Amino acid sequence: MLIVKKFGGTSVANPERVMNVARRCIEDYNKGNDVVVVLSAMDQTTDELIDLAHQVNKKPPKRELDMLMTTGEQVSVAMMAMAMDALGVRAVSLNAFQVRMITTSSYGNARLKRIEKERIRHELDDRKIVIVTGFQGVNKYDDITTLGRGGSDTTAVAIAAALHADACEIYTDVDGVYTADPRICPGARKMKEITYDEMLDLASLGAGVLHNRSVEMAKKYGVTLVVRSSLNNSEGTVLKEETNVERMLISGVALDKSADRISIIGLKNEPGVAFRVFDVLAKANINIDVILQSIGRDGTKDISFTCPDGDADDAIKALEANQGRLHFKSLDINRDVAKLSIVGAGMMTNPGVAAKMFEALYNEDININMISTSEIRVTVLIDEKDGTRAVNAVHDAFGLSE
Amino acid sequence: MLIVKKFGGTSVANPERVMNVARRCIEDYNKGNDVVVVLSAMDQTTDELIDLAHQVNKKPPKRELDMLMTTGEQVSVAMMAMAMDALGVRAVSLNAFQVRMITTSSYGNARLKRIEKERIRHELDDRKIVIVTGFQGVNKYDDITTLGRGGSDTTAVAIAAALHADACEIYTDVDGVYTADPRICPGARKMKEITYDEMLDLASLGAGVLHNRSVEMAKKYGVTLVVRSSLNNSEGTVLKEETNVERMLISGVALDKSADRISIIGLKNEPGVAFRVFDVLAKANINIDVILQSIGRDGTKDISFTCPDGDADDAIKALEANQGRLHFKSLDINRDVAKLSIVGAGMMTNPGVAAKMFEALYNEDININMISTSEIRVTVLIDEKDGTRAVNAVHDAFGLSE
């Protein structure tokens, strides 16, 4: 078997943890497997480097920031190779240059274009554990780039795809994907399997275990992803195209408190209004999520939408600056809202799933502000204060508890 | 003009000093010069990284140690590029990979084989200040190497040679090369110019401003080297093949207290004895310096030699282990000796230089234990306690004081 294992910054935060991860990888190696390890920078390193940069330049050029930041993963991989050597196993560390992990030139947020597999293959054939820097690449001019958020996961999946690995294991501080957040839903259960699409919907809704980009890449190349804990040996959750487990109606319930709702009140009821509104917002780089449009009492239109916390002020500013063009009466912002979603490939073939969710909320006397659906997801906007109660009510209603 | 400027770890030890060095380089740039800056790792970084490595492996593999250590210079160059950007000047940092600084594969002590100049040239033509990592290279397999002691100086000289730079300025914590160590010889004077050969003899005698390797390379490729202070703007000392200043009889006086003298007493007076002694020492990796052989009173031979402090115990051990083969009566070690040397290209054409030195020491009642000479150097072994007095006496005798 060829296994790619990815460990994040907390898993290699200090020399002791580096030794622990080394031991864990060696177990798989000693069973005769080929092992590739992808690492992030040791925890805090990244923050320290950014802090250092800001001491000479408040707005450091992105190329130079990438040049600086990528030293973090290089330290991790060299340390890991040394740890494995201390444990008597042959290992070799490789950075993005040495692998030739080619990306676009968007410093700070580059996209992987190609991974050459010769060097990794050569070292594996030599029976070495291969340790690769996550998060980084080089562009065609040999300049160093970084992949942006979730970058190390993406590196791991891309290497697994390039080498046709049997599995790509992502080690995190949770031991798998749960039917709901265990911190607010005591009955939450770890899923054995989940489809890529379900995971994509869960991730974008704030489950936060895996970055969408890596799940999308895994789906595209058919890489079997496993989410596991770096703290214990439990089995984790397997992500694949089709799951074998008997289908529950839905797979999980997600709550996202990071959204704000903005309402634009009293727009003219005429064609092109929605276009003009969202064109303004797109140009201001606002990430729009749920959208609701309704006809007001006096023949005008109201448009409401949700956006991430961080974007709300910019959205208000952009809309106000364009009041002359958009002709609205007033703006309203509600920061105390939450998105509650149910996700499940099973709901495609089962009508009545949404109704069942609404019923559960109605029974708890929880008000629904907005509704949005996709093929495998139903999302409602509720008051933030109702969040925990809502998750548990829906989780129970669909019989997800153990 | 094309100027290569090299700054050591203390010069870039913190963000404030990085800004200072940036300003200094920009001065030259603003005069219309092309500027290449070579940097070491920020002070202490190297020690911290070695300490980190030792926490997972007491004897880390050299390849991985180089992978780890070279992140230090990469941090320096990225920081410097950011600092220059903050000061409104276009700059670009490059590591050994990006320049393509090709070395042998001896990790920890690699030799430069080739520096490609295309990338640096391209960035200079684009009117950028180019900032290059010192001390590091890549071998033909793209593995990262380091150049060993004095590595960053070597990088600077090699780049200056490859680009046919007009000058290579080495910034240190002293402001040039002195006729004697100013800490023990109040009359010591900074030299305006010195030949490569004089500097080589001074360096190997403990003047310690520049590593021999970089001076040898500068001599080989005719690179004009300038030793300057990173703390002030004084002119420094220029190293070249021939100096233009009116020749003093000698250029400088050097004292090296780090030597021990070992005497092998009562060797047989027959051919091959010296060979056997130094063969034993060579195999034990002992660096031998001054050698003296004398015929003893009873028809036996005595051989004395000096070696660095750190090698003396190993030397004694190696000799004792071979007593059966070498047939000596006893060993004697004197750790309280010092080497006093005068250096000067002028002495080649001036007989009586050595005599003048001996006279000065005689006048001070300082005993000479051993004598060794080369074309441009006279070295005597004296008691360590006489060191300071001896330096000043000889410095005065040759009229070196201002």
mmCIF file of C-alpha atoms in Angstrom, chain A residues 47-388:
data_model
loop_
_atom_site.group_PDB
_atom_site.id
_atom_site.type_symbol
_atom_site.label_atom_id
_atom_site.label_comp_id
_atom_site.label_asym_id
_atom_site.label_seq_id
_atom_site.Cartn_x
_atom_site.Cartn_y
_atom_site.Cartn_z
ATOM 1 C CA ASP A 47 2.561 33.633 13.482
ATOM 2 C CA GLU A 48 6.101 34.391 14.643
ATOM 3 C CA LEU A 49 7.300 34.822 11.064
ATOM 4 C CA ILE A 50 4.412 37.138 10.196
ATOM 5 C CA ASP A 51 5.165 39.151 13.303
ATOM 6 C CA LEU A 52 8.834 39.403 12.281
ATOM 7 C CA ALA A 53 7.841 40.569 8.801
ATOM 8 C CA HIS A 54 5.544 43.255 10.180
ATOM 9 C CA GLN A 55 8.424 44.681 12.180
ATOM 10 C CA VAL A 56 10.097 45.803 8.948
ATOM 11 C CA ASN A 57 7.081 46.223 6.676
ATOM 12 C CA LYS A 58 3.398 46.600 7.545
ATOM 13 C CA LYS A 59 2.432 45.486 4.047
ATOM 14 C CA PRO A 60 5.191 43.081 2.996
ATOM 15 C CA PRO A 61 5.313 42.176 -0.704
ATOM 16 C CA LYS A 62 3.529 38.857 -1.137
ATOM 17 C CA ARG A 63 6.412 37.216 -2.956
ATOM 18 C CA GLU A 64 8.748 37.932 -0.049
ATOM 19 C CA LEU A 65 6.148 36.898 2.520
ATOM 20 C CA ASP A 66 5.912 33.500 0.803
ATOM 21 C CA MET A 67 9.721 33.265 0.731
ATOM 22 C CA LEU A 68 9.676 33.887 4.489
ATOM 23 C CA MET A 69 6.708 31.707 5.466
ATOM 24 C CA THR A 70 7.832 28.608 3.579
ATOM 25 C CA THR A 71 10.872 28.272 5.814
ATOM 26 C CA GLY A 72 8.371 27.037 8.425
ATOM 27 C CA GLU A 73 7.482 23.814 6.640
ATOM 28 C CA GLN A 74 11.105 23.267 5.688
ATOM 29 C CA VAL A 75 12.003 23.254 9.385
ATOM 30 C CA SER A 76 9.201 20.732 10.086
ATOM 31 C CA VAL A 77 10.227 18.260 7.397
ATOM 32 C CA ALA A 78 13.928 18.385 8.278
ATOM 33 C CA MET A 79 13.069 17.828 11.957
ATOM 34 C CA MET A 80 10.849 14.867 11.047
ATOM 35 C CA ALA A 81 13.557 13.248 8.921
ATOM 36 C CA MET A 82 15.992 13.635 11.828
ATOM 37 C CA ALA A 83 13.464 12.124 14.242
ATOM 38 C CA MET A 84 12.960 9.102 11.987
ATOM 39 C CA ASP A 85 16.706 8.707 11.616
ATOM 40 C CA ALA A 86 16.981 8.720 15.423
ATOM 41 C CA LEU A 87 14.415 5.899 15.437
ATOM 42 C CA GLY A 88 16.519 3.931 12.971
ATOM 43 C CA VAL A 89 14.427 4.442 9.841
ATOM 44 C CA ARG A 90 15.698 5.933 6.583
ATOM 45 C CA ALA A 91 13.838 9.091 5.676
ATOM 46 C CA VAL A 92 14.335 12.067 3.407
ATOM 47 C CA SER A 93 12.782 15.531 3.531
ATOM 48 C CA LEU A 94 11.821 17.335 0.344
ATOM 49 C CA ASN A 95 10.616 20.875 -0.242
ATOM 50 C CA ALA A 96 8.441 22.094 -3.104
ATOM 51 C CA PHE A 97 11.521 22.757 -5.233
ATOM 52 C CA GLN A 98 12.873 19.274 -4.842
ATOM 53 C CA VAL A 99 9.564 17.556 -5.551
ATOM 54 C CA ARG A 100 8.819 20.125 -8.221
ATOM 55 C CA MET A 101 5.403 21.132 -7.072
ATOM 56 C CA ILE A 102 4.514 23.625 -9.784
ATOM 57 C CA THR A 103 1.913 26.311 -9.084
ATOM 58 C CA THR A 104 0.557 29.496 -10.556
ATOM 59 C CA SER A 105 2.246 32.751 -9.544
ATOM 60 C CA SER A 106 -0.474 34.117 -7.224
ATOM 61 C CA TYR A 107 1.692 34.525 -4.145
ATOM 62 C CA GLY A 108 -0.211 33.753 -0.957
ATOM 63 C CA ASN A 109 -2.941 31.936 -2.826
ATOM 64 C CA ALA A 110 -1.384 29.917 -5.625
ATOM 65 C CA ARG A 111 -3.047 26.965 -7.355
ATOM 66 C CA LEU A 112 -1.237 23.693 -7.925
ATOM 67 C CA LYS A 113 -0.702 23.005 -11.614
ATOM 68 C CA ARG A 114 1.473 19.913 -11.642
ATOM 69 C CA ILE A 115 3.322 17.645 -9.236
ATOM 70 C CA GLU A 116 6.245 15.692 -10.626
ATOM 71 C CA LYS A 117 6.429 12.282 -9.081
ATOM 72 C CA GLU A 118 9.896 11.089 -10.146
ATOM 73 C CA ARG A 119 11.801 12.271 -7.071
ATOM 74 C CA ILE A 120 9.243 10.967 -4.546
ATOM 75 C CA ARG A 121 8.987 7.660 -6.445
ATOM 76 C CA HIS A 122 12.751 7.329 -6.525
ATOM 77 C CA GLU A 123 13.046 7.810 -2.757
ATOM 78 C CA LEU A 124 10.151 5.428 -2.037
ATOM 79 C CA ASP A 125 11.739 2.780 -4.253
ATOM 80 C CA ASP A 126 14.850 3.268 -2.134
ATOM 81 C CA ARG A 127 12.677 2.285 0.885
ATOM 82 C CA LYS A 128 12.759 5.707 2.486
ATOM 83 C CA ILE A 129 9.899 7.480 4.191
ATOM 84 C CA VAL A 130 9.426 10.656 2.158
ATOM 85 C CA ILE A 131 8.555 13.830 4.061
ATOM 86 C CA VAL A 132 7.215 16.706 1.989
ATOM 87 C CA THR A 133 6.568 20.350 2.857
ATOM 88 C CA GLY A 134 2.857 21.122 2.694
ATOM 89 C CA PHE A 135 1.340 24.472 1.709
ATOM 90 C CA GLN A 136 4.092 25.499 -0.702
ATOM 91 C CA GLY A 137 5.018 25.357 -4.353
ATOM 92 C CA VAL A 138 7.208 26.992 -6.981
ATOM 93 C CA ASN A 139 6.091 28.853 -10.064
ATOM 94 C CA LYS A 140 7.671 28.435 -13.467
ATOM 95 C CA TYR A 141 10.345 31.013 -12.634
ATOM 96 C CA ASP A 142 11.411 29.007 -9.533
ATOM 97 C CA ASP A 143 9.883 31.586 -7.210
ATOM 98 C CA ILE A 144 8.349 30.198 -4.047
ATOM 99 C CA THR A 145 4.571 30.373 -3.595
ATOM 100 C CA THR A 146 2.077 29.325 -0.932
ATOM 101 C CA LEU A 147 -1.301 27.727 -1.500
ATOM 102 C CA GLY A 148 -3.401 29.751 0.915
ATOM 103 C CA ARG A 149 -5.919 28.365 3.409
ATOM 104 C CA GLY A 150 -6.049 24.588 3.737
ATOM 105 C CA GLY A 151 -2.884 24.454 1.659
ATOM 106 C CA SER A 152 -1.243 21.495 3.362
ATOM 107 C CA ASP A 153 -4.366 19.354 2.931
ATOM 108 C CA THR A 154 -4.334 20.257 -0.731
ATOM 109 C CA THR A 155 -0.668 19.273 -1.029
ATOM 110 C CA ALA A 156 -1.401 15.885 0.550
ATOM 111 C CA VAL A 157 -4.357 15.150 -1.726
ATOM 112 C CA ALA A 158 -2.439 16.287 -4.811
ATOM 113 C CA ILE A 159 0.483 14.008 -3.998
ATOM 114 C CA ALA A 160 -1.910 11.125 -3.313
ATOM 115 C CA ALA A 161 -3.535 11.759 -6.687
ATOM 116 C CA ALA A 162 -0.217 12.013 -8.540
ATOM 117 C CA LEU A 163 1.121 8.790 -7.015
ATOM 118 C CA HIS A 164 -2.205 6.936 -7.131
ATOM 119 C CA ALA A 165 -1.943 6.391 -3.379
ATOM 120 C CA ASP A 166 -4.242 3.855 -1.744
ATOM 121 C CA ALA A 167 -5.269 6.372 0.900
ATOM 122 C CA CYS A 168 -4.679 9.937 1.984
ATOM 123 C CA GLU A 169 -4.984 10.325 5.741
ATOM 124 C CA ILE A 170 -5.565 13.814 7.133
ATOM 125 C CA TYR A 171 -4.689 13.978 10.835
ATOM 126 C CA THR A 172 -6.498 16.636 12.823
ATOM 127 C CA ASP A 173 -7.384 17.408 16.415
ATOM 128 C CA VAL A 174 -10.802 15.758 16.005
ATOM 129 C CA ASP A 175 -11.096 12.051 15.318
ATOM 130 C CA GLY A 176 -13.449 12.227 12.360
ATOM 131 C CA VAL A 177 -16.519 13.913 10.937
ATOM 132 C CA TYR A 178 -19.508 13.997 13.287
ATOM 133 C CA THR A 179 -23.247 14.140 12.645
ATOM 134 C CA ALA A 180 -23.188 17.445 14.538
ATOM 135 C CA ASP A 181 -20.718 19.457 16.611
ATOM 136 C CA PRO A 182 -20.213 17.285 19.759
ATOM 137 C CA ARG A 183 -19.583 20.402 21.842
ATOM 138 C CA ILE A 184 -23.185 21.546 21.446
ATOM 139 C CA CYS A 185 -24.924 18.275 20.571
ATOM 140 C CA PRO A 186 -24.243 15.535 23.159
ATOM 141 C CA GLY A 187 -25.816 12.858 20.961
ATOM 142 C CA ALA A 188 -23.492 13.544 18.003
ATOM 143 C CA ARG A 189 -22.040 10.408 16.431
ATOM 144 C CA LYS A 190 -18.875 9.932 14.408
ATOM 145 C CA MET A 191 -19.621 8.946 10.802
ATOM 146 C CA LYS A 192 -17.770 5.950 9.376
ATOM 147 C CA GLU A 193 -18.128 7.171 5.831
ATOM 148 C CA ILE A 194 -19.314 10.240 4.016
ATOM 149 C CA THR A 195 -19.422 11.228 0.341
ATOM 150 C CA TYR A 196 -17.265 14.026 -1.064
ATOM 151 C CA ASP A 197 -20.383 16.043 -1.867
ATOM 152 C CA GLU A 198 -21.774 15.766 1.638
ATOM 153 C CA MET A 199 -18.417 16.807 3.027
ATOM 154 C CA LEU A 200 -18.263 19.773 0.667
ATOM 155 C CA ASP A 201 -21.626 20.977 1.897
ATOM 156 C CA LEU A 202 -20.659 20.366 5.519
ATOM 157 C CA ALA A 203 -17.317 22.148 5.126
ATOM 158 C CA SER A 204 -18.820 25.203 3.494
ATOM 159 C CA LEU A 205 -21.335 25.278 6.303
ATOM 160 C CA GLY A 206 -18.693 25.526 8.971
ATOM 161 C CA ALA A 207 -17.885 21.960 9.990
ATOM 162 C CA GLY A 208 -14.313 23.082 9.381
ATOM 163 C CA VAL A 209 -12.491 19.755 9.479
ATOM 164 C CA LEU A 210 -11.300 19.840 5.899
ATOM 165 C CA HIS A 211 -10.911 22.690 3.478
ATOM 166 C CA ASN A 212 -13.221 22.507 0.458
ATOM 167 C CA ARG A 213 -10.339 22.785 -1.937
ATOM 168 C CA SER A 214 -8.800 19.509 -0.803
ATOM 169 C CA VAL A 215 -12.168 17.702 -0.836
ATOM 170 C CA GLU A 216 -12.868 18.987 -4.347
ATOM 171 C CA MET A 217 -9.473 17.765 -5.505
ATOM 172 C CA ALA A 218 -10.005 14.384 -3.824
ATOM 173 C CA LYS A 219 -13.370 14.081 -5.606
ATOM 174 C CA LYS A 220 -11.891 15.086 -8.948
ATOM 175 C CA TYR A 221 -9.088 12.503 -8.779
ATOM 176 C CA GLY A 222 -10.940 9.841 -6.805
ATOM 177 C CA VAL A 223 -8.558 9.968 -3.828
ATOM 178 C CA THR A 224 -9.879 8.098 -0.786
ATOM 179 C CA LEU A 225 -9.565 10.595 2.067
ATOM 180 C CA VAL A 226 -9.508 9.573 5.730
ATOM 181 C CA VAL A 227 -9.974 12.109 8.508
ATOM 182 C CA ARG A 228 -8.260 10.826 11.653
ATOM 183 C CA SER A 229 -7.123 12.067 15.028
ATOM 184 C CA SER A 230 -3.444 12.706 15.647
ATOM 185 C CA LEU A 231 -4.079 12.092 19.347
ATOM 186 C CA ASN A 232 -5.504 8.563 19.300
ATOM 187 C CA ASN A 233 -5.706 5.506 17.085
ATOM 188 C CA SER A 234 -9.442 5.471 16.376
ATOM 189 C CA GLU A 235 -10.607 4.737 12.848
ATOM 190 C CA GLY A 236 -11.711 8.125 11.635
ATOM 191 C CA THR A 237 -14.100 8.972 8.821
ATOM 192 C CA VAL A 238 -13.588 7.833 5.236
ATOM 193 C CA LEU A 239 -14.506 10.170 2.362
ATOM 194 C CA LYS A 240 -15.297 8.633 -0.999
ATOM 195 C CA GLU A 241 -17.558 8.996 -4.034
ATOM 196 C CA GLU A 242 -20.155 6.483 -2.832
ATOM 197 C CA THR A 243 -20.507 5.248 0.712
ATOM 198 C CA ASN A 244 -21.378 1.671 1.569
ATOM 199 C CA VAL A 245 -23.043 2.307 4.898
ATOM 200 C CA GLU A 246 -26.787 1.987 4.911
ATOM 201 C CA ARG A 247 -28.083 5.426 4.127
ATOM 202 C CA MET A 248 -29.505 7.508 6.881
ATOM 203 C CA LEU A 249 -31.960 10.065 5.594
ATOM 204 C CA ILE A 250 -29.417 12.770 6.360
ATOM 205 C CA SER A 251 -25.751 12.563 7.323
ATOM 206 C CA GLY A 252 -25.273 15.514 9.597
ATOM 207 C CA VAL A 253 -26.416 18.792 11.037
ATOM 208 C CA ALA A 254 -24.197 21.881 10.871
ATOM 209 C CA LEU A 255 -24.479 25.228 12.606
ATOM 210 C CA ASP A 256 -22.603 28.298 11.373
ATOM 211 C CA LYS A 257 -22.719 31.337 13.632
ATOM 212 C CA SER A 258 -20.310 33.396 11.576
ATOM 213 C CA ALA A 259 -22.922 34.818 9.214
ATOM 214 C CA ASP A 260 -24.568 38.245 9.273
ATOM 215 C CA ARG A 261 -27.829 39.027 7.499
ATOM 216 C CA ILE A 262 -28.210 42.226 5.531
ATOM 217 C CA SER A 263 -31.574 43.344 4.162
ATOM 218 C CA ILE A 264 -32.022 45.930 1.431
ATOM 219 C CA ILE A 265 -35.474 47.356 1.887
ATOM 220 C CA GLY A 266 -37.714 49.102 -0.639
ATOM 221 C CA LEU A 267 -36.015 48.379 -3.948
ATOM 222 C CA LYS A 268 -37.990 49.089 -7.110
ATOM 223 C CA ASN A 269 -39.876 46.068 -8.389
ATOM 224 C CA GLU A 270 -38.428 46.021 -11.904
ATOM 225 C CA PRO A 271 -36.122 43.765 -13.962
ATOM 226 C CA GLY A 272 -32.354 44.072 -13.357
ATOM 227 C CA VAL A 273 -32.573 45.123 -9.707
ATOM 228 C CA ALA A 274 -31.055 41.880 -8.366
ATOM 229 C CA PHE A 275 -28.309 42.046 -10.972
ATOM 230 C CA ARG A 276 -27.368 45.595 -9.997
ATOM 231 C CA VAL A 277 -27.299 44.763 -6.280
ATOM 232 C CA PHE A 278 -25.097 41.701 -6.587
ATOM 233 C CA ASP A 279 -22.877 43.333 -9.175
ATOM 234 C CA VAL A 280 -22.082 46.057 -6.642
ATOM 235 C CA LEU A 281 -21.385 43.444 -3.982
ATOM 236 C CA ALA A 282 -19.240 41.297 -6.273
ATOM 237 C CA LYS A 283 -17.112 44.285 -7.207
ATOM 238 C CA ALA A 284 -16.601 44.958 -3.495
ATOM 239 C CA ASN A 285 -15.413 41.355 -3.122
ATOM 240 C CA ILE A 286 -18.211 40.342 -0.740
ATOM 241 C CA ASN A 287 -18.876 36.611 -0.355
ATOM 242 C CA ILE A 288 -22.619 36.158 -0.626
ATOM 243 C CA ASP A 289 -24.281 33.076 0.777
ATOM 244 C CA VAL A 290 -28.047 32.630 1.175
ATOM 245 C CA ILE A 291 -30.190 35.051 -0.815
ATOM 246 C CA LEU A 292 -33.877 35.794 -0.315
ATOM 247 C CA GLN A 293 -36.014 38.123 -2.387
ATOM 248 C CA SER A 294 -39.509 39.126 -1.448
ATOM 249 C CA ILE A 295 -42.149 41.532 -2.689
ATOM 250 C CA GLY A 296 -42.921 44.191 -0.120
ATOM 251 C CA ARG A 297 -46.392 45.458 0.736
ATOM 252 C CA ASP A 298 -46.173 48.691 -1.264
ATOM 253 C CA GLY A 299 -45.084 47.034 -4.518
ATOM 254 C CA THR A 300 -41.386 47.382 -3.790
ATOM 255 C CA LYS A 301 -38.864 44.563 -3.463
ATOM 256 C CA ASP A 302 -36.776 43.563 -0.419
ATOM 257 C CA ILE A 303 -33.566 41.574 -0.934
ATOM 258 C CA SER A 304 -31.875 39.882 2.024
ATOM 259 C CA PHE A 305 -28.637 37.978 1.956
ATOM 260 C CA THR A 306 -26.108 36.531 4.363
ATOM 261 C CA CYS A 307 -22.373 37.059 4.261
ATOM 262 C CA PRO A 308 -19.470 36.215 6.585
ATOM 263 C CA ASP A 309 -19.010 38.408 9.687
ATOM 264 C CA GLY A 310 -15.902 40.013 8.262
ATOM 265 C CA ASP A 311 -17.575 41.159 5.047
ATOM 266 C CA ALA A 312 -20.687 42.811 6.489
ATOM 267 C CA ASP A 313 -19.256 46.289 7.053
ATOM 268 C CA ASP A 314 -17.736 46.382 3.578
ATOM 269 C CA ALA A 315 -21.060 45.255 2.126
ATOM 270 C CA ILE A 316 -22.951 48.047 3.879
ATOM 271 C CA LYS A 317 -20.366 50.559 2.711
ATOM 272 C CA ALA A 318 -20.573 49.385 -0.917
ATOM 273 C CA LEU A 319 -24.370 49.469 -0.904
ATOM 274 C CA GLU A 320 -24.550 52.932 0.641
ATOM 275 C CA ALA A 321 -22.023 54.259 -1.863
ATOM 276 C CA ASN A 322 -24.350 53.059 -4.644
ATOM 277 C CA GLN A 323 -27.658 54.168 -3.171
ATOM 278 C CA GLY A 324 -28.192 56.541 -6.102
ATOM 279 C CA ARG A 325 -27.909 53.716 -8.591
ATOM 280 C CA LEU A 326 -29.795 51.082 -6.611
ATOM 281 C CA HIS A 327 -32.659 53.271 -5.311
ATOM 282 C CA PHE A 328 -33.389 51.476 -2.021
ATOM 283 C CA LYS A 329 -35.154 52.973 1.020
ATOM 284 C CA SER A 330 -33.021 51.588 3.830
ATOM 285 C CA LEU A 331 -30.568 48.922 4.932
ATOM 286 C CA ASP A 332 -30.982 46.599 7.869
ATOM 287 C CA ILE A 333 -28.263 44.422 9.397
ATOM 288 C CA ASN A 334 -28.713 41.557 11.830
ATOM 289 C CA ARG A 335 -25.517 40.174 13.300
ATOM 290 C CA ASP A 336 -27.215 37.716 15.655
ATOM 291 C CA VAL A 337 -28.192 35.084 13.121
ATOM 292 C CA ALA A 338 -26.987 31.557 12.513
ATOM 293 C CA LYS A 339 -27.220 29.141 9.592
ATOM 294 C CA LEU A 340 -28.541 25.696 10.412
ATOM 295 C CA SER A 341 -28.097 23.062 7.718
ATOM 296 C CA ILE A 342 -28.844 19.424 7.201
ATOM 297 C CA VAL A 343 -26.771 17.542 4.656
ATOM 298 C CA GLY A 344 -27.210 14.110 3.124
ATOM 299 C CA ALA A 345 -26.985 12.403 -0.234
ATOM 300 C CA GLY A 346 -29.985 10.394 0.949
ATOM 301 C CA MET A 347 -32.367 13.325 0.770
ATOM 302 C CA MET A 348 -32.232 13.472 -3.023
ATOM 303 C CA THR A 349 -34.540 10.469 -3.261
ATOM 304 C CA ASN A 350 -36.594 11.244 -0.165
ATOM 305 C CA PRO A 351 -39.205 13.966 -0.377
ATOM 306 C CA GLY A 352 -40.300 15.481 2.895
ATOM 307 C CA VAL A 353 -36.848 15.881 4.393
ATOM 308 C CA ALA A 354 -37.127 19.674 4.511
ATOM 309 C CA ALA A 355 -40.617 19.445 5.982
ATOM 310 C CA LYS A 356 -39.338 17.137 8.714
ATOM 311 C CA MET A 357 -36.645 19.671 9.599
ATOM 312 C CA PHE A 358 -39.133 22.564 9.703
ATOM 313 C CA GLU A 359 -41.437 20.504 11.903
ATOM 314 C CA ALA A 360 -38.656 19.810 14.395
ATOM 315 C CA LEU A 361 -37.937 23.534 14.600
ATOM 316 C CA TYR A 362 -41.609 24.431 14.884
ATOM 317 C CA ASN A 363 -41.969 21.983 17.799
ATOM 318 C CA GLU A 364 -39.163 23.869 19.557
ATOM 319 C CA ASP A 365 -40.790 27.179 18.746
ATOM 320 C CA ILE A 366 -37.781 28.306 16.706
ATOM 321 C CA ASN A 367 -38.429 30.925 14.062
ATOM 322 C CA ILE A 368 -37.070 30.472 10.530
ATOM 323 C CA ASN A 369 -35.912 33.694 8.859
ATOM 324 C CA MET A 370 -34.759 32.462 5.491
ATOM 325 C CA ILE A 371 -34.587 29.142 3.636
ATOM 326 C CA SER A 372 -32.149 27.922 1.001
ATOM 327 C CA THR A 373 -31.770 24.454 -0.480
ATOM 328 C CA SER A 374 -29.482 22.461 -2.756
ATOM 329 C CA GLU A 375 -29.786 18.878 -3.947
ATOM 330 C CA ILE A 376 -28.271 17.424 -0.796
ATOM 331 C CA ARG A 377 -28.704 20.249 1.675
ATOM 332 C CA VAL A 378 -31.381 22.351 3.380
ATOM 333 C CA THR A 379 -30.253 25.540 5.119
ATOM 334 C CA VAL A 380 -32.345 27.812 7.305
ATOM 335 C CA LEU A 381 -31.416 31.084 8.909
ATOM 336 C CA ILE A 382 -32.386 31.272 12.604
ATOM 337 C CA ASP A 383 -31.633 33.522 15.557
ATOM 338 C CA GLU A 384 -28.203 32.806 16.984
ATOM 339 C CA LYS A 385 -29.602 32.295 20.487
ATOM 340 C CA ASP A 386 -31.644 29.335 19.231
ATOM 341 C CA GLY A 387 -28.620 27.605 17.643
ATOM 342 C CA THR A 388 -27.826 24.862 20.145
#
